Tab-separated table of C-alpha atoms in Angstrom:
chain	number	residue	atom	x	y	z
A	1116	MET	CA	-166.299	184.421	124.198
A	1117	LYS	CA	-167.044	180.115	125.226
A	1118	ASN	CA	-169.857	180.262	124.210
A	1119	LYS	CA	-169.850	182.098	121.246
A	1120	LYS	CA	-167.260	179.834	119.788
A	1121	SER	CA	-169.644	176.712	120.639
A	1122	LEU	CA	-172.567	178.951	118.570
A	1123	ILE	CA	-170.423	178.770	116.066
A	1124	LEU	CA	-169.792	175.485	116.297
A	1125	ILE	CA	-173.007	174.400	116.422
A	1126	CYS	CA	-174.042	176.049	113.044
A	1127	SER	CA	-171.129	174.789	111.143
A	1128	LEU	CA	-171.958	170.988	112.524
A	1129	ALA	CA	-175.612	171.694	111.534
A	1130	LEU	CA	-175.149	173.224	108.122
A	1131	MET	CA	-172.387	169.956	106.604
A	1132	VAL	CA	-175.679	168.587	108.063
A	1133	SER	CA	-177.644	169.828	105.696
A	1134	CYS	CA	-174.780	169.584	102.721
A	1135	SER	CA	-174.633	166.106	103.353
A	1136	LYS	CA	-177.406	163.882	100.849
A	1137	GLN	CA	-180.009	162.283	102.226
A	1138	PRO	CA	-181.501	158.826	101.579
A	1139	TYR	CA	-184.313	160.125	99.873
A	1140	PHE	CA	-186.829	156.923	98.708
A	1141	ASN	CA	-188.335	157.560	94.994
A	1142	VAL	CA	-192.238	158.104	95.215
A	1143	PRO	CA	-194.240	157.461	92.013
A	1144	ASP	CA	-196.335	160.826	91.026
A	1145	VAL	CA	-198.586	162.604	88.782
A	1146	VAL	CA	-199.279	165.347	87.576
A	1147	ASN	CA	-198.678	168.089	89.125
A	1148	GLY	CA	-196.925	166.234	91.939
A	1149	VAL	CA	-199.417	164.336	93.888
A	1150	ALA	CA	-197.803	160.863	94.631
A	1151	THR	CA	-199.623	157.724	93.800
A	1152	ILE	CA	-200.361	155.105	96.644
A	1153	THR	CA	-200.340	151.874	95.752
A	1154	GLY	CA	-203.419	149.447	96.494
A	1155	ILE	CA	-204.108	147.161	98.540
A	1156	SER	CA	-204.100	143.121	96.534
A	1157	THR	CA	-207.721	141.741	96.625
A	1158	ALA	CA	-208.844	138.162	95.926
A	1159	THR	CA	-212.320	136.446	94.445
A	1160	SER	CA	-214.055	134.024	92.853
A	1161	PRO	CA	-217.370	132.740	91.786
A	1162	GLY	CA	-217.300	130.146	94.370
A	1163	ILE	CA	-218.113	126.757	93.211
A	1164	THR	CA	-220.233	124.033	94.334
A	1165	THR	CA	-221.000	120.003	95.274
A	1166	LEU	CA	-222.306	120.278	91.164
A	1167	ASP	CA	-218.879	122.220	89.427
A	1168	ASP	CA	-216.080	120.673	88.526
A	1169	ASN	CA	-214.254	123.508	89.267
A	1170	PHE	CA	-213.317	126.571	90.662
A	1171	THR	CA	-211.366	129.602	90.196
A	1172	VAL	CA	-209.895	132.730	92.074
A	1173	ASN	CA	-209.052	135.563	90.596
A	1174	VAL	CA	-206.670	137.767	91.938
A	1175	THR	CA	-205.953	142.271	91.238
A	1176	LEU	CA	-201.695	142.794	92.502
A	1177	PRO	CA	-201.784	146.933	92.598
A	1178	ASN	CA	-197.901	146.314	93.548
A	1179	ALA	CA	-196.258	143.779	91.641
A	1180	LYS	CA	-195.463	144.029	87.795
A	1181	ALA	CA	-196.709	143.183	84.584
A	1182	GLY	CA	-194.870	139.269	84.097
A	1183	ASP	CA	-194.081	138.812	87.636
A	1184	VAL	CA	-194.012	134.713	88.705
A	1185	MET	CA	-196.544	134.430	91.068
A	1186	THR	CA	-196.712	130.901	93.188
A	1187	VAL	CA	-200.236	129.292	93.530
A	1188	GLU	CA	-200.950	126.486	96.367
A	1189	LEU	CA	-203.680	124.474	98.241
A	1190	LEU	CA	-203.424	124.873	101.772
A	1191	LYS	CA	-206.042	122.736	103.821
A	1192	GLN	CA	-206.253	121.878	107.346
A	1193	GLN	CA	-203.655	119.143	108.393
A	1194	ILE	CA	-201.611	116.727	111.183
A	1195	PRO	CA	-198.658	117.064	110.357
A	1196	ALA	CA	-196.853	112.842	111.734
A	1197	GLY	CA	-195.686	113.380	114.545
A	1198	SER	CA	-198.002	115.952	115.956
A	1199	THR	CA	-201.984	116.151	117.299
A	1200	SER	CA	-203.162	119.251	116.299
A	1201	SER	CA	-203.731	120.896	112.848
A	1202	GLN	CA	-201.856	123.105	110.912
A	1203	LEU	CA	-202.428	125.064	108.396
A	1204	LEU	CA	-200.500	123.062	105.670
A	1205	PRO	CA	-200.006	122.960	101.161
A	1206	LEU	CA	-201.551	120.159	100.310
A	1207	ALA	CA	-199.297	117.983	97.979
A	1208	GLY	CA	-199.283	118.797	94.566
A	1209	THR	CA	-201.054	121.391	93.995
A	1210	GLN	CA	-198.411	123.819	93.717
A	1211	GLN	CA	-198.221	126.431	90.413
A	1212	SER	CA	-196.647	129.537	88.821
A	1213	VAL	CA	-198.999	132.087	86.993
A	1214	THR	CA	-197.643	135.021	84.971
A	1215	VAL	CA	-199.009	138.759	85.833
A	1216	ALA	CA	-201.098	140.425	83.278
A	1217	SER	CA	-201.066	143.804	81.709
A	1218	ASP	CA	-203.376	145.010	83.612
A	1219	LEU	CA	-201.622	143.984	86.515
A	1220	THR	CA	-204.526	140.673	87.400
A	1221	ALA	CA	-203.885	136.668	87.015
A	1222	SER	CA	-206.487	133.822	87.252
A	1223	VAL	CA	-205.358	130.110	88.548
A	1224	THR	CA	-208.444	126.971	88.738
A	1225	TYR	CA	-208.538	123.677	90.495
A	1226	THR	CA	-210.937	121.182	90.842
A	1227	LYS	CA	-213.191	120.121	93.579
A	1228	THR	CA	-210.164	116.710	93.468
A	1229	GLN	CA	-206.939	118.504	93.600
A	1230	ALA	CA	-208.494	121.193	96.553
A	1231	GLN	CA	-210.032	117.611	98.283
A	1232	MET	CA	-213.200	118.988	98.265
A	1233	VAL	CA	-216.006	116.867	98.766
A	1234	ASN	CA	-218.905	117.927	101.822
A	1235	PRO	CA	-221.525	121.023	101.671
A	1236	GLY	CA	-218.637	123.558	103.928
A	1237	ASP	CA	-215.630	122.034	102.855
A	1238	ASN	CA	-213.319	124.673	102.119
A	1239	ILE	CA	-209.534	125.643	101.041
A	1240	TYR	CA	-207.326	128.476	100.990
A	1241	VAL	CA	-205.822	129.247	98.190
A	1242	SER	CA	-202.483	131.066	98.367
A	1243	TRP	CA	-200.535	133.556	95.876
A	1244	ALA	CA	-196.722	134.537	96.625
A	1245	GLY	CA	-194.633	136.801	94.660
A	1246	LYS	CA	-191.440	139.870	94.807
A	1247	THR	CA	-194.429	142.559	95.426
A	1248	GLU	CA	-196.961	141.156	96.430
A	1249	SER	CA	-199.487	138.283	97.597
A	1250	ALA	CA	-203.600	137.863	98.335
A	1251	SER	CA	-205.310	134.780	99.495
A	1252	MET	CA	-208.565	133.494	100.069
A	1253	VAL	CA	-210.969	131.037	101.535
A	1254	VAL	CA	-212.612	129.509	99.417
A	1255	THR	CA	-216.109	126.845	100.584
A	1256	LEU	CA	-218.056	124.134	99.125
A	1257	LYS	CA	-221.724	125.117	99.022
A	1258	ALA	CA	-224.920	122.370	98.233
A	1259	ALA	CA	-226.361	123.492	94.620
A	1260	THR	CA	-229.694	122.506	95.633
A	1261	SER	CA	-231.448	124.860	98.348
A	1262	VAL	CA	-234.662	123.937	99.582
A	1263	THR	CA	-237.097	125.905	102.270
A	1264	GLY	CA	-240.408	125.804	103.472
A	1265	PRO	CA	-243.167	124.755	102.949
A	1266	TYR	CA	-245.028	127.171	101.648
A	1267	TYR	CA	-248.664	129.246	100.795
A	1268	THR	CA	-249.124	131.337	98.021
A	1269	VAL	CA	-251.119	134.652	100.180
A	1270	ASN	CA	-252.309	137.714	97.438
A	1271	GLY	CA	-248.929	136.831	95.572
A	1272	VAL	CA	-246.812	136.896	98.763
A	1273	GLN	CA	-244.743	133.595	99.549
A	1274	THR	CA	-246.231	132.661	103.482
A	1275	SER	CA	-243.982	129.989	105.739
A	1276	VAL	CA	-246.974	128.413	106.971
A	1277	LYS	CA	-246.655	125.222	109.340
A	1278	ALA	CA	-247.524	121.327	108.095
A	1279	ILE	CA	-250.147	120.267	109.039
A	1280	ARG	CA	-252.700	117.445	108.797
A	1281	GLY	CA	-255.509	117.825	106.258
A	1282	ALA	CA	-254.735	121.369	105.424
A	1283	GLY	CA	-254.130	120.982	101.793
A	1284	THR	CA	-251.807	121.271	99.418
A	1285	ALA	CA	-248.772	123.943	99.879
A	1286	TYR	CA	-245.325	123.228	98.241
A	1287	PHE	CA	-241.630	123.794	98.802
A	1288	SER	CA	-239.693	126.434	97.055
A	1289	VAL	CA	-236.355	124.841	94.972
A	1290	ASN	CA	-233.819	126.790	93.465
A	1291	VAL	CA	-230.613	125.060	91.913
A	1292	ALA	CA	-227.947	126.744	91.223
A	1293	PRO	CA	-225.069	125.927	90.272
A	1294	ALA	CA	-221.550	128.591	90.842
A	1295	ALA	CA	-220.694	127.532	87.142
A	1296	GLY	CA	-223.419	128.609	84.967
A	1297	ALA	CA	-227.553	127.375	85.005
A	1298	TYR	CA	-228.747	124.222	86.185
A	1299	THR	CA	-229.944	122.598	83.445
A	1300	GLY	CA	-231.784	119.377	84.250
A	1301	ASN	CA	-234.168	118.731	86.355
A	1302	VAL	CA	-234.382	118.023	90.070
A	1303	VAL	CA	-236.115	114.186	91.022
A	1304	VAL	CA	-237.469	114.575	94.822
A	1305	GLN	CA	-239.444	111.496	96.622
A	1306	ARG	CA	-240.789	111.176	100.051
A	1307	LYS	CA	-241.233	109.018	102.370
A	1308	ASN	CA	-243.005	108.344	105.918
A	1309	GLY	CA	-241.024	107.246	108.499
A	1310	ALA	CA	-237.211	106.915	108.761
A	1311	ASN	CA	-237.710	103.153	107.213
A	1312	ASP	CA	-240.129	103.157	104.699
A	1313	PRO	CA	-239.465	102.672	100.848
A	1314	TRP	CA	-239.167	106.578	99.393
A	1315	VAL	CA	-242.196	107.445	97.275
A	1316	SER	CA	-241.480	109.590	94.194
A	1317	VAL	CA	-243.686	112.875	94.033
A	1318	GLY	CA	-241.568	113.870	90.797
A	1319	SER	CA	-238.935	115.067	88.628
A	1320	PHE	CA	-238.682	119.045	89.038
A	1321	ALA	CA	-236.856	122.115	86.663
A	1322	ALA	CA	-233.626	124.064	88.579
A	1323	VAL	CA	-236.337	126.664	89.538
A	1324	SER	CA	-239.619	125.010	90.193
A	1325	GLN	CA	-242.139	124.278	93.678
A	1326	VAL	CA	-242.685	120.983	94.540
A	1327	PRO	CA	-246.017	120.388	96.157
A	1328	PHE	CA	-246.638	118.961	100.209
A	1329	SER	CA	-248.582	117.654	101.654
A	1330	GLY	CA	-250.169	117.454	104.966
A	1331	ASP	CA	-252.506	114.982	104.119
A	1332	ASP	CA	-249.727	112.367	102.753
A	1333	PHE	CA	-248.949	111.943	106.457
A	1334	ALA	CA	-250.299	108.458	107.859
A	1335	VAL	CA	-251.665	107.665	111.707
A	1336	GLY	CA	-249.672	107.505	114.081
A	1337	LYS	CA	-247.213	108.840	111.444
A	1338	ASP	CA	-246.040	112.691	112.151
A	1339	THR	CA	-242.342	111.685	110.337
A	1340	MET	CA	-242.242	113.300	106.367
A	1341	TYR	CA	-238.841	112.958	105.212
A	1342	TYR	CA	-238.690	114.276	101.095
A	1343	ASN	CA	-235.485	113.754	98.969
A	1344	PHE	CA	-234.246	116.415	96.145
A	1345	VAL	CA	-231.357	114.962	94.073
A	1346	ALA	CA	-229.798	116.949	91.104
A	1347	THR	CA	-227.246	115.536	88.544
A	1348	SER	CA	-224.869	117.647	86.531
A	1349	GLY	CA	-222.206	115.269	84.613
A	1350	SER	CA	-220.577	113.397	88.047
A	1351	ASN	CA	-221.242	115.451	90.085
A	1352	THR	CA	-224.925	114.751	92.300
A	1353	ASP	CA	-225.985	116.846	94.595
A	1354	ASN	CA	-228.590	115.186	97.687
A	1355	VAL	CA	-230.353	116.991	100.265
A	1356	THR	CA	-232.862	115.401	102.435
A	1357	ILE	CA	-234.589	117.216	104.620
A	1358	SER	CA	-238.147	116.346	107.183
A	1359	VAL	CA	-240.569	117.345	108.132
A	1360	VAL	CA	-243.345	117.192	111.613
A	1361	ASP	CA	-246.412	117.433	110.960
A	1362	ASN	CA	-249.084	119.119	113.496
A	1363	ASP	CA	-252.706	118.439	114.203
A	1364	PRO	CA	-254.596	120.580	112.316
A	1365	TYR	CA	-255.559	124.284	114.316
A	1366	PHE	CA	-257.354	127.202	113.528
A	1367	PHE	CA	-254.518	129.494	111.619
A	1368	LEU	CA	-255.688	133.229	113.047
A	1369	LYS	CA	-257.211	134.713	116.322
A	1370	LYS	CA	-259.072	137.612	115.775
A	1371	ALA	CA	-260.827	140.286	118.115
A	1372	GLY	CA	-262.905	142.643	118.568
A	1373	THR	CA	-267.080	145.114	119.230
A	1374	MET	CA	-269.961	144.932	117.206
A	1375	ALA	CA	-271.979	148.366	118.264
A	1376	ILE	CA	-275.525	149.475	117.627
A	1377	GLY	CA	-275.272	152.185	115.085
A	1378	SER	CA	-271.981	152.272	112.918
A	1379	THR	CA	-270.646	149.201	113.511
A	1380	ASP	CA	-272.987	146.729	114.535
A	1381	GLY	CA	-272.231	144.705	111.294
A	1382	LEU	CA	-268.668	142.494	111.132
A	1383	ASN	CA	-266.451	141.239	108.131
A	1384	LEU	CA	-266.341	137.763	109.715
A	1385	LEU	CA	-262.826	137.260	106.564
A	1386	ASN	CA	-260.823	141.022	107.332
A	1387	ASN	CA	-262.820	141.098	110.855
A	1388	GLY	CA	-263.964	143.721	109.363
A	1389	ALA	CA	-266.097	146.424	111.014
A	1390	VAL	CA	-270.184	147.478	108.717
A	1391	THR	CA	-273.056	148.473	109.668
A	1392	ALA	CA	-275.810	145.395	109.615
A	1393	THR	CA	-276.646	146.897	106.391
A	1394	SER	CA	-273.784	146.512	104.537
A	1395	ALA	CA	-273.178	144.459	102.070
A	1396	ASN	CA	-270.017	142.908	103.534
A	1397	ALA	CA	-271.385	142.235	106.722
A	1398	ILE	CA	-271.072	138.572	106.820
A	1399	LEU	CA	-272.631	139.109	110.396
A	1400	ALA	CA	-275.345	142.124	112.564
A	1401	VAL	CA	-276.396	141.944	115.693
A	1402	ASP	CA	-280.120	143.795	115.720
A	1403	ALA	CA	-280.917	146.441	118.014
A	1404	GLY	CA	-281.825	145.194	121.820
A	1405	THR	CA	-281.698	142.229	122.178
A	1406	LEU	CA	-277.344	142.476	120.174
A	1407	LEU	CA	-279.213	138.915	118.877
A	1408	MET	CA	-276.379	137.783	115.899
A	1409	HIS	CA	-276.777	136.539	112.548
A	1410	GLY	CA	-276.580	137.045	108.996
A	1411	GLY	CA	-276.217	139.959	107.351
A	1412	VAL	CA	-279.872	141.276	105.607
A	1413	ASN	CA	-277.824	142.472	102.655
A	1414	TRP	CA	-275.084	139.972	102.454
A	1415	VAL	CA	-277.213	136.075	103.589
A	1416	GLY	CA	-278.672	134.366	100.141
A	1417	GLY	CA	-277.333	133.127	97.025
A	1418	ALA	CA	-274.400	130.987	98.133
A	1419	ASN	CA	-273.587	132.904	100.967
A	1420	SER	CA	-274.712	131.314	104.585
A	1421	ILE	CA	-273.991	131.485	108.413
A	1422	SER	CA	-275.587	129.602	110.858
A	1423	PHE	CA	-274.342	128.628	114.467
A	1424	VAL	CA	-274.854	125.680	116.552
A	1425	PRO	CA	-272.905	126.193	120.666
A	1426	SER	CA	-270.460	125.275	121.810
A	1427	THR	CA	-268.124	125.798	125.296
A	1428	LEU	CA	-264.957	127.746	125.830
A	1429	ALA	CA	-263.295	124.084	125.913
A	1430	ASP	CA	-263.920	123.650	123.467
A	1431	TYR	CA	-262.883	127.096	122.233
A	1432	ALA	CA	-259.627	126.543	123.975
A	1433	THR	CA	-258.329	123.805	121.558
A	1434	ASN	CA	-257.778	125.315	118.609
A	1435	SER	CA	-258.949	122.780	117.203
A	1436	PRO	CA	-260.751	122.403	113.454
A	1437	THR	CA	-261.308	119.045	113.892
A	1438	SER	CA	-263.347	119.497	117.705
A	1439	ALA	CA	-265.185	122.101	116.225
A	1440	MET	CA	-266.505	120.728	113.212
A	1441	THR	CA	-267.785	117.541	115.135
A	1442	THR	CA	-268.851	119.816	117.554
A	1443	TYR	CA	-271.268	121.544	114.733
A	1444	MET	CA	-272.238	118.156	112.644
A	1445	SER	CA	-274.027	116.563	116.108
A	1446	GLY	CA	-274.961	120.127	116.491
A	1447	ILE	CA	-277.798	121.976	115.429
A	1448	PRO	CA	-277.541	125.008	113.407
A	1449	SER	CA	-279.338	128.215	114.003
A	1450	ALA	CA	-279.687	131.174	111.252
A	1451	THR	CA	-279.124	133.280	115.041
A	1452	ALA	CA	-277.229	133.022	117.599
A	1453	SER	CA	-277.539	134.810	121.540
A	1454	PRO	CA	-274.644	136.426	122.804
A	1455	SER	CA	-275.539	134.983	126.064
A	1456	PHE	CA	-277.169	132.227	125.585
A	1457	GLY	CA	-275.274	128.738	127.972
A	1458	GLU	CA	-271.193	129.741	128.134
A	1459	GLY	CA	-271.553	132.480	125.064
A	1460	VAL	CA	-269.055	130.249	122.807
A	1461	TYR	CA	-270.618	129.119	118.957
A	1462	VAL	CA	-269.757	127.308	116.472
A	1463	PHE	CA	-270.191	128.906	112.747
A	1464	LYS	CA	-270.033	127.388	109.258
A	1465	LEU	CA	-269.661	129.988	106.931
A	1466	VAL	CA	-270.107	129.309	102.945
A	1467	ASN	CA	-269.769	131.844	100.662
A	1468	ALA	CA	-268.396	131.660	96.603
A	1469	SER	CA	-264.693	131.244	98.193
A	1470	GLY	CA	-265.508	127.560	100.006
A	1471	THR	CA	-266.600	126.677	102.702
A	1472	PHE	CA	-265.047	127.312	106.911
A	1473	TYR	CA	-266.185	127.008	109.575
A	1474	GLY	CA	-264.340	129.103	112.404
A	1475	ILE	CA	-265.236	129.209	116.856
A	1476	MET	CA	-266.364	132.597	118.561
A	1477	LYS	CA	-266.588	132.937	122.244
A	1478	ILE	CA	-268.313	136.070	123.590
A	1479	THR	CA	-265.941	137.910	125.898
A	1480	ASN	CA	-267.835	140.787	127.238
A	1481	ILE	CA	-272.049	142.148	126.661
A	1482	VAL	CA	-273.296	145.574	127.225
A	1483	PRO	CA	-276.817	146.093	127.388
A	1484	GLY	CA	-279.117	147.159	124.563
A	1485	VAL	CA	-275.842	148.317	123.424
A	1486	SER	CA	-272.632	145.840	122.147
A	1487	VAL	CA	-271.348	142.958	121.803
A	1488	SER	CA	-267.272	142.099	121.985
A	1489	TYR	CA	-265.279	139.065	120.983
A	1490	GLU	CA	-263.044	136.870	119.478
A	1491	TYR	CA	-262.499	134.478	117.136
A	1492	ARG	CA	-260.337	131.466	115.775
A	1493	ILE	CA	-260.812	131.180	111.752
A	1494	GLY	CA	-258.887	129.335	108.968
A	1495	SER	CA	-258.368	125.459	108.617
A	1496	THR	CA	-256.453	124.939	105.322
A	1497	TYR	CA	-253.753	126.557	103.192
A	1498	ALA	CA	-256.436	127.113	100.607
A	1499	GLN	CA	-258.189	129.627	103.150
A	1500	LEU	CA	-255.565	131.793	103.917
A	1501	ALA	CA	-256.328	133.828	100.569
A	1502	SER	CA	-259.638	134.943	101.758
A	1503	ILE	CA	-259.460	135.575	104.969
A	1504	GLN	CA	-257.250	139.109	105.872
């Protein structure tokens, strides 16, 4: 009986609880009773560069209501009085009240001066606070001018190159891009070959330009060239200074392969392509039996010629066009080269309609009467990169 009474009491209490009003919260819904879950606030900005006067931050505030007033202010790392460590604190005079629009968005604009932005990399924390919503973002001052290179365009492709004495003219790629819109001014470029030398004018260029660079501008005994790029917009000036260290001349490319009697007894030296000795593209060919090397019979003639001067393994190892050309000029050029002669190394001079190419080849293996294996270096100027693959 006691258990039965207890059961009745428990059921009665459960019924009383189920009938009492519960503290349910109102949840917005849409068609068919599907609950609407509000989103998260977002903040975006076009940013600010050294050539801009101000920046704008745009926010979307899904949990706010149209007409809500948001308090916006800038915060920056500062060292308060009596402390030795910096803290993220509000900047005096930067607090603003901004009203949320009907589409639950809002915007605020600050000047570069208000944000205390001076140098690229300076940043500021933008804080939004309201009754039901908040947002924030960090805005960083960026350089408006970017300079990359030097480059040389090879088959339509921008190719990075080193600064090399005697290699001819390459270029820097310059782009001036303020956040506020297209830059319509010019970029004034200067250079000097030493920290204490006077600046020399290179020229004035458009916002997106290729600025010429030449390793030939380096003076004897000086290996560093400084370039200064200056863009101006109103009271703003963007100044980018870079330094370039030159390199001694060297052959850009090294190639290797084997010429064998038969279908690969010819060689296109400009792309290391194996062809027959009778091909019109056979800049170099080997003879059956002797393996004597010479210009291809259907390539030599007119503007095309190739000649050889014996050299050494030490000369090959230096990878120096200057040394190779000195060897060639001091020797007696021949239209043929025996792979087994001397150290098996030859400086060659190749002439075609595109110009003159110097290179140096060493023989790495010989199978008598069958094949010649080789390795060679070629390409000593930027312009030759357009012809050598």
